[in-house]
Amino acid sequence: MTDPDPTIDLNADLGEGFGRWQLTDDDALLSVVTSANVACGYHAGDPSTMRRVCELAAERGVRIGAQVSYRDLAGFGRRTMDVPPRELTDEIAYQIGALRVFARSAGSDVVYVKPHGALYNRCVHDEAQAAAVVEGIRLAADAPLPVLGLPGSRLHEAAGAAGLPVVREGFADRAYTAAGTLVPRAEPGAVVTDPGTIVKRSLAFARDKSVTSIDGRPVEVDIRSLCVHGDTPGAADIARRVRAELESAGVRVEPFV
């Protein structure tokens, strides 16, 4: 199904550094994306990085989102962890609160939440972990914060039941299964790196509401926000090309909130 009047948000994971180490080209990406998923210190990020990214985002009118994670700096938040639900709730609220200090000091605010890495994938299927994340968002928020996640996930079910807005997300640079879930990073072909392929997939997401699975089958995926990972090699150039091609094709690129 082709959307006659497509609109999409372009998001990226930013602030993914720690001390002298910096993985994402925050300055370049903040000139392209409309929403910034800012690392909150648990998988990456430190106070100075969080403050800098929030200030740049506020200057450029980019929406700030808290990218919450398991406490896993060594594994970049991509290792499976079993965290008791109450503890996870507290850690989610803590991360959002920390980022909110810097967002507000920059004259902006945290306006949505997105889990990162292993937590994101766990919350696709795990009802208890998803509920803990949603409770953490509710604990930290002054008002219902939108939750960015995979369509049909347990996270979105829990968020909807709690009265939080849900925002359906797609990934331009990640392979999909025929069931509409992400191919695990440990499997071959899970990450898409060819810029031409990423652009083609982005257009299909926005206009046709579909993506081709890793085994070649079309998968219907209706999304409002499209992620280009900040740690993909050449991410800033890829994001520029994606945005240019989307706008040339008549797709409006604008924030979802």
Coordinates of C-alpha atoms in Angstrom, one line a residue:
M1 CA 0.0 0.0 0.0
T2 CA 1.5 3.3 -1.1
D3 CA 0.9 6.3 1.2
P4 CA -0.2 9.3 -0.9
D5 CA 1.0 11.9 1.6
P6 CA 3.9 10.3 3.5
T7 CA 5.5 11.9 6.6
I8 CA 8.3 10.4 8.6
D9 CA 10.6 11.3 11.5
L10 CA 14.3 10.6 11.1
N11 CA 16.0 9.5 14.4
A12 CA 19.5 8.5 15.3
D13 CA 21.3 7.2 18.5
L14 CA 23.5 10.0 19.7
G15 CA 25.8 10.8 22.6
E16 CA 27.3 7.4 22.4
G17 CA 30.7 8.1 23.9
F18 CA 32.3 8.2 27.3
G19 CA 35.1 10.5 28.4
R20 CA 37.7 10.8 25.6
W21 CA 36.0 8.0 23.6
Q22 CA 33.4 9.1 21.0
L23 CA 31.6 6.7 18.7
T24 CA 28.9 8.9 17.1
D25 CA 29.4 12.0 15.0
D26 CA 26.8 14.0 17.0
D27 CA 27.4 17.4 15.4
A28 CA 27.0 16.1 11.8
L29 CA 24.0 13.9 12.6
L30 CA 22.2 16.7 14.5
S31 CA 22.2 18.7 11.2
V32 CA 20.2 15.9 9.5
V33 CA 17.9 14.1 12.0
T34 CA 14.7 15.4 13.5
S35 CA 14.9 13.3 16.7
A36 CA 17.9 12.4 18.9
N37 CA 18.0 9.3 21.0
V38 CA 20.5 10.4 23.6
A39 CA 22.5 7.8 25.6
C40 CA 21.8 8.3 29.3
G41 CA 25.0 6.9 30.8
Y42 CA 24.1 3.2 31.1
H43 CA 25.3 1.9 27.7
A44 CA 27.2 5.0 26.8
G45 CA 27.2 8.7 27.6
D46 CA 28.5 10.8 30.5
P47 CA 27.3 14.0 32.0
S48 CA 29.4 16.3 29.7
T49 CA 28.4 14.4 26.6
M50 CA 24.7 14.5 27.5
R51 CA 24.9 18.2 28.2
R52 CA 26.7 18.9 24.9
V53 CA 24.3 16.8 22.8
C54 CA 21.2 18.4 24.4
E55 CA 22.6 21.9 23.8
L56 CA 23.3 21.1 20.1
A57 CA 19.9 19.5 19.7
A58 CA 18.1 22.5 21.3
E59 CA 20.0 24.9 19.1
R60 CA 18.9 23.0 15.9
G61 CA 15.3 22.3 16.9
V62 CA 15.9 18.5 17.1
R63 CA 13.7 16.7 19.6
I64 CA 15.4 15.1 22.5
G65 CA 14.6 11.5 23.6
A66 CA 16.0 9.4 26.4
Q67 CA 17.7 6.3 25.1
V68 CA 17.5 4.0 28.2
S69 CA 19.5 0.8 28.6
Y70 CA 20.6 -2.0 30.8
R71 CA 23.5 -1.0 33.0
D72 CA 26.2 -2.3 30.6
L73 CA 28.9 0.1 29.6
A74 CA 31.4 -2.7 28.8
G75 CA 29.0 -4.4 26.5
F76 CA 27.5 -1.2 25.0
G77 CA 24.1 -2.3 26.2
R78 CA 23.9 -5.2 23.8
R79 CA 24.3 -8.1 26.2
T80 CA 21.4 -10.0 27.5
M81 CA 20.8 -9.2 31.2
D82 CA 18.3 -10.4 33.8
V83 CA 17.4 -7.3 35.9
P84 CA 14.6 -7.6 38.5
P85 CA 11.6 -5.6 37.4
R86 CA 11.5 -3.1 40.3
E87 CA 15.3 -2.5 39.9
L88 CA 14.8 -2.0 36.1
T89 CA 12.0 0.5 36.8
D90 CA 14.2 2.5 39.1
E91 CA 17.1 2.5 36.6
I92 CA 14.8 3.7 33.7
A93 CA 13.5 6.6 35.8
Y94 CA 17.0 7.5 36.9
Q95 CA 18.3 7.7 33.3
I96 CA 15.4 9.8 32.1
G97 CA 15.8 12.1 35.1
A98 CA 19.5 12.6 34.4
L99 CA 19.0 13.5 30.8
R100 CA 16.1 15.8 31.6
V101 CA 18.4 18.0 33.8
F102 CA 20.6 18.7 30.7
A103 CA 17.7 19.0 28.3
R104 CA 15.9 21.6 30.4
S105 CA 19.1 23.5 31.1
A106 CA 19.4 23.8 27.3
G107 CA 15.9 25.2 27.0
S108 CA 14.3 22.0 25.8
D109 CA 13.1 18.8 27.4
V110 CA 13.0 15.1 27.1
V111 CA 9.9 14.5 24.9
Y112 CA 10.0 10.7 24.3
V113 CA 11.8 7.5 25.4
K114 CA 13.4 4.7 23.4
P115 CA 15.1 1.6 24.9
H116 CA 18.5 0.6 23.5
G117 CA 20.1 -2.6 22.3
A118 CA 19.4 -5.7 24.4
L119 CA 16.6 -3.9 26.4
Y120 CA 14.9 -2.9 23.2
N121 CA 14.9 -6.4 21.8
R122 CA 14.0 -8.0 25.2
C123 CA 10.9 -5.7 25.4
V124 CA 9.6 -7.0 22.0
H125 CA 8.7 -10.3 23.6
D126 CA 9.1 -10.0 27.4
E127 CA 6.0 -8.7 29.1
A128 CA 7.6 -8.3 32.6
Q129 CA 10.6 -6.3 31.3
A130 CA 8.4 -4.2 29.1
A131 CA 6.1 -3.4 32.0
A132 CA 9.0 -2.4 34.2
V133 CA 10.3 0.0 31.5
V134 CA 6.9 1.6 31.2
E135 CA 6.6 2.0 35.0
G136 CA 10.0 3.7 35.0
I137 CA 8.8 6.1 32.3
R138 CA 5.7 6.9 34.3
L139 CA 7.8 7.4 37.5
A140 CA 10.1 9.9 35.8
A141 CA 7.6 11.8 33.7
D142 CA 5.6 15.0 34.4
A143 CA 3.3 14.0 31.6
P144 CA 2.8 10.9 29.4
L145 CA 5.9 10.5 27.3
P146 CA 5.7 8.8 23.9
V147 CA 7.5 5.4 23.7
L148 CA 9.4 4.7 20.5
G149 CA 9.6 1.0 19.7
L150 CA 9.0 -1.9 17.3
P151 CA 5.4 -2.2 16.1
G152 CA 3.5 -5.0 17.8
S153 CA 5.9 -5.2 20.7
R154 CA 5.1 -6.0 24.3
L155 CA 6.6 -2.6 25.1
H156 CA 3.9 -0.9 23.0
E157 CA 1.2 -3.0 24.5
A158 CA 2.3 -2.1 28.0
A159 CA 2.7 1.6 27.1
G160 CA -0.7 1.7 25.5
A161 CA -2.3 0.1 28.5
A162 CA -0.7 2.7 30.8
G163 CA -1.9 5.6 28.7
L164 CA 1.4 6.4 27.1
P165 CA 1.5 7.3 23.3
V166 CA 3.3 4.8 21.2
V167 CA 5.4 5.6 18.1
R168 CA 6.1 2.9 15.6
E169 CA 9.8 2.7 14.6
G170 CA 11.6 1.1 11.7
F171 CA 15.3 0.6 11.0
A172 CA 16.9 1.6 7.7
D173 CA 20.1 -0.3 8.5
R174 CA 18.9 -3.5 10.2
A175 CA 17.7 -6.7 8.6
Y176 CA 14.2 -7.9 9.3
T177 CA 12.8 -11.4 9.7
A178 CA 9.6 -12.5 7.9
A179 CA 7.8 -11.9 11.2
G180 CA 8.7 -8.2 11.2
T181 CA 11.3 -8.5 14.0
L182 CA 14.9 -7.6 13.8
V183 CA 17.5 -10.2 12.9
P184 CA 19.8 -10.7 15.9
R185 CA 23.1 -8.9 15.5
A186 CA 25.0 -12.1 16.0
E187 CA 23.6 -13.5 12.7
P188 CA 25.1 -12.8 9.3
G189 CA 23.6 -9.9 7.4
A190 CA 21.9 -8.4 10.5
V191 CA 23.3 -5.0 9.8
V192 CA 22.8 -3.3 6.5
T193 CA 25.8 -1.2 5.5
D194 CA 25.4 -0.5 1.8
P195 CA 24.2 3.2 1.5
G196 CA 22.2 2.5 -1.7
T197 CA 20.3 -0.4 0.0
I198 CA 19.7 1.8 3.1
V199 CA 18.2 4.5 0.9
K200 CA 16.0 2.1 -1.0
R201 CA 14.7 0.6 2.2
S202 CA 14.0 4.0 3.7
L203 CA 11.9 5.0 0.7
A204 CA 10.0 1.7 0.9
F205 CA 9.3 2.3 4.6
A206 CA 8.0 5.8 4.0
R207 CA 6.0 5.4 0.8
D208 CA 5.0 1.7 0.7
K209 CA 4.9 0.8 4.4
S210 CA 7.0 -2.3 3.8
V211 CA 10.4 -3.8 4.0
T212 CA 12.0 -6.8 2.4
S213 CA 13.0 -9.5 4.9
I214 CA 16.4 -11.1 5.0
D215 CA 14.9 -14.1 3.1
G216 CA 13.5 -11.9 0.4
R217 CA 9.8 -11.7 1.5
P218 CA 7.9 -8.4 1.7
V219 CA 6.9 -7.5 5.2
E220 CA 4.2 -4.8 5.9
V221 CA 5.6 -2.3 8.4
D222 CA 3.7 0.9 9.2
I223 CA 6.1 3.3 10.9
R224 CA 6.2 6.9 11.9
S225 CA 9.9 7.2 12.8
L226 CA 12.9 5.8 10.9
C227 CA 16.2 5.1 12.7
V228 CA 19.7 5.4 11.1
H229 CA 22.2 4.0 13.7
G230 CA 24.8 6.6 14.7
D231 CA 27.4 3.9 15.0
T232 CA 27.0 2.6 11.5
P233 CA 30.2 3.4 9.4
G234 CA 29.6 6.7 7.5
A235 CA 26.4 7.3 9.4
A236 CA 26.2 11.1 8.9
D237 CA 26.7 10.8 5.1
I238 CA 24.1 8.0 4.9
A239 CA 21.6 10.0 7.0
R240 CA 22.1 13.0 4.7
R241 CA 21.5 10.9 1.6
V242 CA 18.5 9.2 3.2
R243 CA 16.9 12.6 4.0
A244 CA 17.7 14.1 0.6
E245 CA 16.2 11.1 -1.2
L246 CA 13.1 11.1 1.0
E247 CA 12.4 14.8 0.4
S248 CA 13.1 14.4 -3.3
A249 CA 10.5 11.7 -3.4
G250 CA 7.9 14.0 -1.7
V251 CA 8.2 12.6 1.8
R252 CA 7.9 15.2 4.6
V253 CA 10.7 14.7 7.2
E254 CA 9.5 16.1 10.5
P255 CA 9.4 15.2 14.2
F256 CA 6.6 13.0 15.5
V257 CA 6.3 15.2 18.6

